[in-house]
Each structure stands twice: as structure tokens, then as C-alpha cells.
Amino acid sequence: MASHPHRHHHPRILRATALPERSRASRATMAGFAGALLEALDDDQRRAMQWPFDDAERFNWHYVPRERAGVPIEAMSAPAKTAVHDLLRHALSEVGYRKASDIMALEEPLGLIENHQGHYRHPENYSVTIFGTPGRLPWGWRIEGHHLSLNFTAVTEELFGVTPTFFGANPARVPEGYPMAGHRALGRETDLSYTLIRGLDEAARGQAIIANSSLGNIVTEPGREDALREPCGLPLGAMEEGQRNLALALVECFTHSLRQDLAAAELDRIRQAGTEEIHFAWGGPLEDGHANYWRLHGPISLIEYDNTQNNANHIHSVWHDLTRNFGRDLLREHYAAGGHSHR
């Protein structure tokens, strides 16, 4: 049996329950695709991938290269690899799937740049972990590796927690002479943010700029998700319509990475909470090629972006739902409304 790193203080509880029967209709659900992935694994891999829903490992997210729970894609059979990508395509939009795929593919040029070959920099060194049993609510799953962490928590058949969501890119622009030369996996986020900050008048820009240099990284890293309490910078309510639309387009870079119904639900919640209360904050120069940082911080959402490392060619970005990370408030609301505990 595979060993499990990052055990915390929760004992491993192997649940010897059979996978639920899946009709043709259920195969089109996220639970159906996750169940198909489990079925494509051998017994040892299935045990390594499937964890109890209430294990602390579910909250153990990170974007750095490290040993991870679950099963790396590179260790899977061809049918299991196909099942992983089917699950990703189902959970994400076409844009989101391409973004996630591009981030994984960047490991090849990065490995050449750093002279790190093999497993350490491998486009399939991304692990999938399933928490609970797909279709037996609640349950969840995660795909994670260098510069990618996607976390889904199913509370009902239609209701999902979808954060934290981390997208990174190193190199942000691939240098000439390497595979994917010139490619920018997070180019839209970068370009929109520059257009927004440069388009503000002097007074508005002065309110938006919170630092003359980059903050050096995102603030709400793993373990510090609650580090930013109060929004600062320029509220969207103080922007002209065109600028406000640019700021909302930046938000949509993250929400629209999800499949259409999940994206629409998340964006609707953000709008109902009050987009005029979202604050845009910037740190760093306004010229290309310099380290910079920005955030969009609202009543229920926080998006951070930093491009500092490797001479400002290395992006970190994260989206937190301030009330629903890992489905926490969703689960509380569900149980309070009469949902049964999973214990």
C-alpha cells in the first residue's frame, strides 16, 4: 500500500465501500467522472488516491514542488490518464482547461532552463486526490502540482465549493530557444491589469497604488488564507464604467476558468455581495518588465497576483472565496438546513 505524507493528526481510515453504481446519466456528473477515474486505477493506486472526506489532508494545499498525497498522473495507466483529463474538462471551461494544461506543460521548458530533468520537472507530476466517495455526499477532489492547485467540494449534486484556486506560470513568458517559446499561460490576467492601472486618472491611481514596489509574493499563501482582513486600494464603486468593467473582467479570468454553470453561480454571488465594494490595489511600477503585484478584494472574494521572481517572469495568482474555501460555509449551511452529517 502506498504511504501517505502530510498525515497531520488524523488516522488513515480505509473505507472498504464499493463504488456507487453509475447510470449513463450519472456519468455526465462530476461524481461520475471521478468514479470513472477510480475505476481505472489498480487497487493500490485507488487506496492511495481515496481519502476520508474529513481528513485534514483535504486542507493541505500548496503550489510548490513537493511530495503529495494521491496519485501522480505520470504513474497512471493510459485509461486513467484519459479519465483525469475527462474530469478536468468536465469541471473547467475550455479556457480553464487550456490554462491548467499550459501550466503543466511549462514544466518542460522550465526543466530545461533549470537543468532539472526527470520527475521533478515533469508535465505529469501532478497528483489527484479524492476525498470521500464520489456521489456519496459530501465528497471532494483536488488536482495539484507545481503552480496548480484546484480544489472542489461537492455539498449537494449541484452545489460545489471551488476554491482555493491557484494558477502560476514560470516562465510567465517562455524565452526563445525553448519549447513553447513566447507562450504566456497567464497573459490575459497580466495585460488586463496593466490596462486597468494605466487607465486610471492620477487621483484614482494614487488611491489604487498601495506600494511603490511589488509585495514579493501573494500574501494569502497556504496557511495564511485569512491574512488579509480589510480591503484597501480603490473601490470599484469609485471607478468609471469602463474601468469597472476591466476590473470585473479580471475577476472573470478566475471564475470563467470553471465550467459555465459553476462560473455563473460564482460570479452571481460576487455581484450580489456588491461589486462596488471590491477594492483594486496595486504595488510596483507601471512599466512592463518590472516586478508588480495586484489584488481584487471584495466582501466574499479575494484574488491576488504577483510577478516578482526570476526578473519578473514568474507569476503566482490565487482566488479565495472568503466564506466558502474548501466548502466550509457551504457545509455548515447545508447541515443547518437539515442536511445529514457525513460522519
Tab-separated table of C-alpha atoms in Angstrom:
chain	number	residue	atom	x	y	z
A	1	MET	CA	0.000	0.000	0.000
A	2	ALA	CA	1.251	3.484	-0.828
A	3	SER	CA	2.379	5.622	2.104
A	4	HIS	CA	0.726	8.980	2.754
A	5	PRO	CA	2.786	12.083	3.512
A	6	HIS	CA	1.413	15.075	5.406
A	7	ARG	CA	-0.657	12.918	7.732
A	8	HIS	CA	-1.323	15.608	10.316
A	9	HIS	CA	-3.112	14.079	13.339
A	10	HIS	CA	-5.859	12.154	11.599
A	11	PRO	CA	-5.509	8.389	11.311
A	12	ARG	CA	-5.918	6.779	7.920
A	13	ILE	CA	-9.328	5.162	7.634
A	14	LEU	CA	-9.702	2.956	4.595
A	15	ARG	CA	-13.345	2.686	3.699
A	16	ALA	CA	-13.983	-0.603	2.028
A	17	THR	CA	-17.157	0.599	0.359
A	18	ALA	CA	-17.914	-0.301	-3.209
A	19	LEU	CA	-18.068	2.456	-5.769
A	20	PRO	CA	-21.660	3.547	-6.390
A	21	GLU	CA	-23.458	2.151	-9.402
A	22	ARG	CA	-23.388	4.772	-12.124
A	23	SER	CA	-26.137	5.040	-14.718
A	24	ARG	CA	-25.433	6.564	-18.099
A	25	ALA	CA	-26.961	9.821	-16.829
A	26	SER	CA	-24.747	9.932	-13.725
A	27	ARG	CA	-21.652	9.513	-15.871
A	28	ALA	CA	-22.168	13.110	-17.030
A	29	THR	CA	-21.743	14.404	-13.462
A	30	MET	CA	-18.539	15.324	-11.678
A	31	ALA	CA	-19.094	12.342	-9.399
A	32	GLY	CA	-19.442	10.124	-12.454
A	33	PHE	CA	-16.150	11.295	-13.932
A	34	ALA	CA	-14.371	10.978	-10.575
A	35	GLY	CA	-15.810	7.495	-10.140
A	36	ALA	CA	-14.592	6.545	-13.616
A	37	LEU	CA	-11.099	7.665	-12.617
A	38	LEU	CA	-11.139	5.493	-9.504
A	39	GLU	CA	-12.331	2.531	-11.554
A	40	ALA	CA	-9.412	2.983	-13.988
A	41	LEU	CA	-6.816	2.604	-11.211
A	42	ASP	CA	-5.348	-0.563	-9.761
A	43	ASP	CA	-6.167	-1.415	-6.146
A	44	ASP	CA	-3.041	0.160	-4.630
A	45	GLN	CA	-3.497	3.381	-6.568
A	46	ARG	CA	-7.175	3.523	-5.646
A	47	ARG	CA	-6.274	3.264	-1.963
A	48	ALA	CA	-3.613	5.948	-2.409
A	49	MET	CA	-5.978	8.327	-4.171
A	50	GLN	CA	-9.080	7.958	-1.997
A	51	TRP	CA	-9.027	9.579	1.462
A	52	PRO	CA	-11.718	10.103	4.095
A	53	PHE	CA	-13.599	13.327	3.470
A	54	ASP	CA	-12.926	14.620	6.979
A	55	ASP	CA	-9.164	14.008	6.873
A	56	ALA	CA	-7.050	17.137	7.408
A	57	GLU	CA	-5.240	16.326	4.156
A	58	ARG	CA	-8.160	17.952	2.324
A	59	PHE	CA	-6.913	21.348	3.520
A	60	ASN	CA	-3.236	20.638	2.799
A	61	TRP	CA	-2.883	22.599	-0.441
A	62	HIS	CA	0.259	24.140	-1.901
A	63	TYR	CA	1.732	25.209	-5.226
A	64	VAL	CA	5.412	24.322	-4.734
A	65	PRO	CA	7.084	21.105	-5.952
A	66	ARG	CA	6.844	18.577	-3.093
A	67	GLU	CA	5.763	15.043	-2.295
A	68	ARG	CA	1.984	14.904	-2.437
A	69	ALA	CA	-0.861	12.694	-1.370
A	70	GLY	CA	-2.844	10.988	-4.096
A	71	VAL	CA	-1.558	9.524	-7.354
A	72	PRO	CA	0.593	11.440	-9.847
A	73	ILE	CA	-0.655	11.402	-13.425
A	74	GLU	CA	2.688	10.064	-14.678
A	75	ALA	CA	2.182	6.871	-12.604
A	76	MET	CA	-1.246	6.154	-14.106
A	77	SER	CA	-2.226	3.838	-16.937
A	78	ALA	CA	-3.327	5.358	-20.234
A	79	PRO	CA	-7.056	4.853	-19.429
A	80	ALA	CA	-6.607	6.513	-16.028
A	81	LYS	CA	-4.785	9.476	-17.600
A	82	THR	CA	-7.683	9.864	-20.017
A	83	ALA	CA	-10.100	9.767	-17.067
A	84	VAL	CA	-8.157	12.558	-15.313
A	85	HIS	CA	-8.436	14.792	-18.347
A	86	ASP	CA	-12.111	13.921	-18.767
A	87	LEU	CA	-12.683	15.018	-15.156
A	88	LEU	CA	-10.736	18.242	-15.703
A	89	ARG	CA	-12.626	19.017	-18.910
A	90	HIS	CA	-15.911	18.465	-17.100
A	91	ALA	CA	-15.003	20.714	-14.156
A	92	LEU	CA	-13.394	23.511	-16.175
A	93	SER	CA	-14.300	25.647	-19.155
A	94	GLU	CA	-12.320	25.329	-22.368
A	95	VAL	CA	-10.310	28.382	-21.278
A	96	GLY	CA	-9.726	26.930	-17.806
A	97	TYR	CA	-8.702	23.537	-19.130
A	98	ARG	CA	-6.248	25.132	-21.547
A	99	LYS	CA	-4.818	27.261	-18.740
A	100	ALA	CA	-4.334	24.259	-16.451
A	101	SER	CA	-2.821	22.221	-19.301
A	102	ASP	CA	-0.463	25.061	-20.236
A	103	ILE	CA	0.740	25.394	-16.628
A	104	MET	CA	1.530	21.690	-16.503
A	105	ALA	CA	3.244	21.844	-19.901
A	106	LEU	CA	5.503	24.685	-18.675
A	107	GLU	CA	7.385	22.131	-16.593
A	108	GLU	CA	9.158	21.005	-19.774
A	109	PRO	CA	10.777	24.349	-20.706
A	110	LEU	CA	11.335	25.134	-17.023
A	111	GLY	CA	13.185	21.843	-16.564
A	112	LEU	CA	15.450	22.720	-19.478
A	113	ILE	CA	16.057	26.251	-18.191
A	114	GLU	CA	16.913	24.957	-14.706
A	115	ASN	CA	18.625	21.785	-15.957
A	116	HIS	CA	16.190	19.769	-13.845
A	117	GLN	CA	15.156	16.736	-15.866
A	118	GLY	CA	13.025	13.744	-14.918
A	119	HIS	CA	10.289	13.541	-12.300
A	120	TYR	CA	10.992	16.868	-10.573
A	121	ARG	CA	10.052	18.916	-13.639
A	122	HIS	CA	7.600	16.679	-15.453
A	123	PRO	CA	4.326	17.796	-17.085
A	124	GLU	CA	2.584	14.826	-15.437
A	125	ASN	CA	3.992	15.357	-11.936
A	126	TYR	CA	0.529	16.471	-10.822
A	127	SER	CA	-1.369	14.405	-8.273
A	128	VAL	CA	-5.079	13.717	-7.972
A	129	THR	CA	-6.672	13.072	-4.593
A	130	ILE	CA	-10.322	12.198	-3.926
A	131	PHE	CA	-11.883	12.802	-0.521
A	132	GLY	CA	-14.819	10.601	0.378
A	133	THR	CA	-16.755	8.618	-2.224
A	134	PRO	CA	-17.903	10.376	-5.398
A	135	GLY	CA	-21.676	10.585	-5.362
A	136	ARG	CA	-21.915	9.948	-1.610
A	137	LEU	CA	-22.277	13.486	-0.275
A	138	PRO	CA	-20.262	15.338	0.737
A	139	TRP	CA	-17.135	14.481	-1.216
A	140	GLY	CA	-14.356	16.392	-2.946
A	141	TRP	CA	-11.285	16.160	-5.118
A	142	ARG	CA	-8.077	18.026	-5.839
A	143	ILE	CA	-5.526	18.140	-8.637
A	144	GLU	CA	-2.261	19.730	-7.635
A	145	GLY	CA	1.377	20.163	-8.515
A	146	HIS	CA	3.830	22.945	-9.278
A	147	HIS	CA	1.883	26.176	-9.844
A	148	LEU	CA	-1.525	24.492	-9.950
A	149	SER	CA	-3.998	23.707	-7.167
A	150	LEU	CA	-7.670	23.145	-7.985
A	151	ASN	CA	-9.982	22.165	-5.115
A	152	PHE	CA	-13.606	21.054	-5.476
A	153	THR	CA	-16.013	20.205	-2.656
A	154	ALA	CA	-19.420	18.713	-3.506
A	155	VAL	CA	-22.035	19.565	-0.879
A	156	THR	CA	-25.066	18.623	-2.988
A	157	GLU	CA	-25.294	17.327	-6.542
A	158	GLU	CA	-25.431	20.925	-7.816
A	159	LEU	CA	-23.544	22.895	-5.147
A	160	PHE	CA	-19.748	22.961	-5.091
A	161	GLY	CA	-17.042	24.792	-3.244
A	162	VAL	CA	-14.460	25.661	-5.905
A	163	THR	CA	-11.631	27.382	-4.031
A	164	PRO	CA	-8.825	27.876	-3.225
A	165	THR	CA	-7.769	28.078	-6.856
A	166	PHE	CA	-4.109	28.687	-7.669
A	167	PHE	CA	-2.632	29.326	-11.109
A	168	GLY	CA	1.049	30.126	-11.587
A	169	ALA	CA	3.412	30.411	-14.529
A	170	ASN	CA	7.180	30.022	-14.634
A	171	PRO	CA	8.315	31.240	-17.049
A	172	ALA	CA	5.487	33.746	-17.446
A	173	ARG	CA	6.760	34.281	-20.991
A	174	VAL	CA	8.784	31.352	-22.328
A	175	PRO	CA	12.180	32.530	-23.660
A	176	GLU	CA	13.267	31.920	-27.223
A	177	GLY	CA	15.092	28.660	-27.815
A	178	TYR	CA	12.833	26.548	-25.571
A	179	PRO	CA	9.642	24.558	-26.165
A	180	MET	CA	6.559	26.834	-26.109
A	181	ALA	CA	8.767	29.881	-26.871
A	182	GLY	CA	6.832	33.118	-26.442
A	183	HIS	CA	3.864	31.470	-24.741
A	184	ARG	CA	2.176	33.299	-21.848
A	185	ALA	CA	-0.062	30.999	-19.837
A	186	LEU	CA	-1.445	33.906	-17.774
A	187	GLY	CA	-1.104	36.628	-20.380
A	188	ARG	CA	-4.706	37.866	-20.217
A	189	GLU	CA	-4.558	38.451	-16.467
A	190	THR	CA	-1.313	40.381	-16.912
A	191	ASP	CA	-2.489	42.530	-19.820
A	192	LEU	CA	-5.864	43.421	-18.288
A	193	SER	CA	-4.280	44.504	-15.019
A	194	TYR	CA	-1.833	46.853	-16.771
A	195	THR	CA	-4.635	48.305	-18.892
A	196	LEU	CA	-6.675	48.940	-15.743
A	197	ILE	CA	-3.984	50.631	-13.642
A	198	ARG	CA	-2.664	52.726	-16.538
A	199	GLY	CA	-6.151	53.887	-17.483
A	200	LEU	CA	-6.937	55.410	-14.091
A	201	ASP	CA	-6.605	59.162	-13.659
A	202	GLU	CA	-3.945	60.452	-11.301
A	203	ALA	CA	-6.194	60.685	-8.248
A	204	ALA	CA	-7.713	57.237	-8.714
A	205	ARG	CA	-4.318	55.701	-9.436
A	206	GLY	CA	-2.934	57.266	-6.286
A	207	GLN	CA	-5.671	55.561	-4.294
A	208	ALA	CA	-5.126	52.214	-6.023
A	209	ILE	CA	-1.343	52.096	-5.548
A	210	ILE	CA	-0.565	50.725	-2.100
A	211	ALA	CA	3.198	50.220	-2.586
A	212	ASN	CA	5.899	51.525	-4.897
A	213	SER	CA	7.298	48.026	-5.322
A	214	SER	CA	5.875	44.541	-5.530
A	215	LEU	CA	4.959	42.872	-2.246
A	216	GLY	CA	7.245	39.998	-3.274
A	217	ASN	CA	4.582	37.296	-3.401
A	218	ILE	CA	0.918	36.695	-2.768
A	219	VAL	CA	0.026	37.356	0.864
A	220	THR	CA	-2.623	34.649	1.340
A	221	GLU	CA	-0.347	31.662	0.877
A	222	PRO	CA	-1.227	28.194	2.210
A	223	GLY	CA	-1.747	28.517	5.958
A	224	ARG	CA	-2.264	32.287	5.643
A	225	GLU	CA	-5.559	32.291	3.766
A	226	ASP	CA	-7.053	34.773	6.254
A	227	ALA	CA	-4.030	37.111	6.348
A	228	LEU	CA	-5.834	39.952	4.540
A	229	ARG	CA	-8.819	41.146	6.545
A	230	GLU	CA	-9.662	44.632	5.293
A	231	PRO	CA	-9.775	45.638	1.611
A	232	CYS	CA	-7.545	48.525	0.592
A	233	GLY	CA	-6.960	50.453	-2.592
A	234	LEU	CA	-9.568	51.865	-4.960
A	235	PRO	CA	-13.179	50.606	-4.721
A	236	LEU	CA	-14.828	49.669	-7.996
A	237	GLY	CA	-17.704	51.943	-6.997
A	238	ALA	CA	-15.350	54.905	-7.430
A	239	MET	CA	-14.307	53.860	-10.943
A	240	GLU	CA	-15.787	54.920	-14.250
A	241	GLU	CA	-17.826	52.254	-16.013
A	242	GLY	CA	-15.085	51.221	-18.448
A	243	GLN	CA	-12.541	50.772	-15.664
A	244	ARG	CA	-15.042	48.880	-13.545
A	245	ASN	CA	-15.700	46.539	-16.459
A	246	LEU	CA	-11.962	45.909	-16.788
A	247	ALA	CA	-11.760	45.038	-13.092
A	248	LEU	CA	-14.703	42.652	-13.435
A	249	ALA	CA	-13.041	41.086	-16.483
A	250	LEU	CA	-10.060	40.357	-14.230
A	251	VAL	CA	-12.383	38.637	-11.759
A	252	GLU	CA	-13.832	36.632	-14.643
A	253	CYS	CA	-10.345	35.394	-15.572
A	254	PHE	CA	-10.748	33.211	-12.486
A	255	THR	CA	-14.483	32.457	-12.359
A	256	HIS	CA	-14.622	31.698	-16.091
A	257	SER	CA	-11.944	29.048	-15.678
A	258	LEU	CA	-14.797	26.925	-14.320
A	259	ARG	CA	-17.414	25.230	-16.454
A	260	GLN	CA	-20.302	27.521	-17.380
A	261	ASP	CA	-22.831	26.747	-14.634
A	262	LEU	CA	-20.247	26.872	-11.831
A	263	ALA	CA	-18.761	30.088	-13.233
A	264	ALA	CA	-22.181	31.743	-13.495
A	265	ALA	CA	-23.064	30.799	-9.905
A	266	GLU	CA	-19.772	32.156	-8.528
A	267	LEU	CA	-19.981	35.388	-10.490
A	268	ASP	CA	-23.608	35.865	-9.436
A	269	ARG	CA	-22.613	35.517	-5.762
A	270	ILE	CA	-19.812	38.073	-6.218
A	271	ARG	CA	-22.207	40.508	-7.897
A	272	GLN	CA	-24.881	40.069	-5.239
A	273	ALA	CA	-22.327	40.739	-2.492
A	274	GLY	CA	-21.637	44.116	-4.121
A	275	THR	CA	-19.094	44.628	-6.864
A	276	GLU	CA	-18.828	48.309	-5.937
A	277	GLU	CA	-17.263	47.162	-2.644
A	278	ILE	CA	-14.454	45.260	-4.396
A	279	HIS	CA	-11.167	47.128	-3.999
A	280	PHE	CA	-8.375	47.139	-6.577
A	281	ALA	CA	-4.870	47.536	-5.138
A	282	TRP	CA	-1.545	47.722	-6.981
A	283	GLY	CA	2.097	47.503	-5.945
A	284	GLY	CA	5.052	48.299	-8.204
A	285	PRO	CA	5.899	50.339	-11.309
A	286	LEU	CA	3.501	50.649	-14.227
A	287	GLU	CA	6.041	49.740	-16.900
A	288	ASP	CA	6.373	46.280	-18.443
A	289	GLY	CA	9.205	44.091	-17.243
A	290	HIS	CA	9.173	45.220	-13.615
A	291	ALA	CA	8.029	43.239	-10.601
A	292	ASN	CA	4.417	44.023	-9.743
A	293	TYR	CA	1.548	42.910	-7.553
A	294	TRP	CA	-2.194	43.483	-7.538
A	295	ARG	CA	-5.280	42.280	-5.747
A	296	LEU	CA	-9.063	42.460	-6.046
A	297	HIS	CA	-10.560	42.189	-2.569
A	298	GLY	CA	-14.319	42.208	-2.026
A	299	PRO	CA	-16.901	41.150	0.553
A	300	ILE	CA	-16.706	37.446	-0.349
A	301	SER	CA	-13.781	37.085	-2.752
A	302	LEU	CA	-10.063	37.776	-2.835
A	303	ILE	CA	-7.851	37.480	-5.899
A	304	GLU	CA	-4.106	38.095	-5.668
A	305	TYR	CA	-1.474	38.257	-8.419
A	306	ASP	CA	2.277	38.656	-8.081
A	307	ASN	CA	5.023	38.682	-10.715
A	308	THR	CA	8.318	39.219	-8.906
A	309	GLN	CA	10.624	36.219	-9.097
A	310	ASN	CA	13.010	35.412	-11.970
A	311	ASN	CA	13.266	39.061	-13.033
A	312	ALA	CA	9.507	39.494	-13.119
A	313	ASN	CA	8.905	36.429	-15.295
A	314	HIS	CA	7.289	34.159	-12.682
A	315	ILE	CA	3.618	34.607	-11.765
A	316	HIS	CA	1.658	33.460	-8.727
A	317	SER	CA	-2.100	34.025	-8.604
A	318	VAL	CA	-4.756	32.784	-6.212
A	319	TRP	CA	-8.519	33.069	-5.811
A	320	HIS	CA	-10.065	32.577	-2.380
A	321	ASP	CA	-13.766	32.527	-1.581
A	322	LEU	CA	-13.684	34.230	1.815
A	323	THR	CA	-16.670	32.267	3.083
A	324	ARG	CA	-16.529	29.029	1.081
A	325	ASN	CA	-12.896	27.931	0.779
A	326	PHE	CA	-12.930	24.115	0.872
A	327	GLY	CA	-16.742	24.348	1.026
A	328	ARG	CA	-16.624	25.269	4.719
A	329	ASP	CA	-19.613	27.601	4.992
A	330	LEU	CA	-21.472	25.596	2.372
A	331	LEU	CA	-21.218	22.534	4.580
A	332	ARG	CA	-22.343	24.447	7.669
A	333	GLU	CA	-25.302	25.938	5.804
A	334	HIS	CA	-26.228	22.547	4.376
A	335	TYR	CA	-26.236	20.842	7.763
A	336	ALA	CA	-28.085	23.749	9.408
A	337	ALA	CA	-30.788	23.434	6.748
A	338	GLY	CA	-31.291	19.770	7.604
A	339	GLY	CA	-28.579	18.050	5.588
A	340	HIS	CA	-27.267	14.889	7.219
A	341	SER	CA	-23.754	14.766	8.623
A	342	HIS	CA	-21.312	12.639	6.641
A	343	ARG	CA	-19.904	11.128	9.800
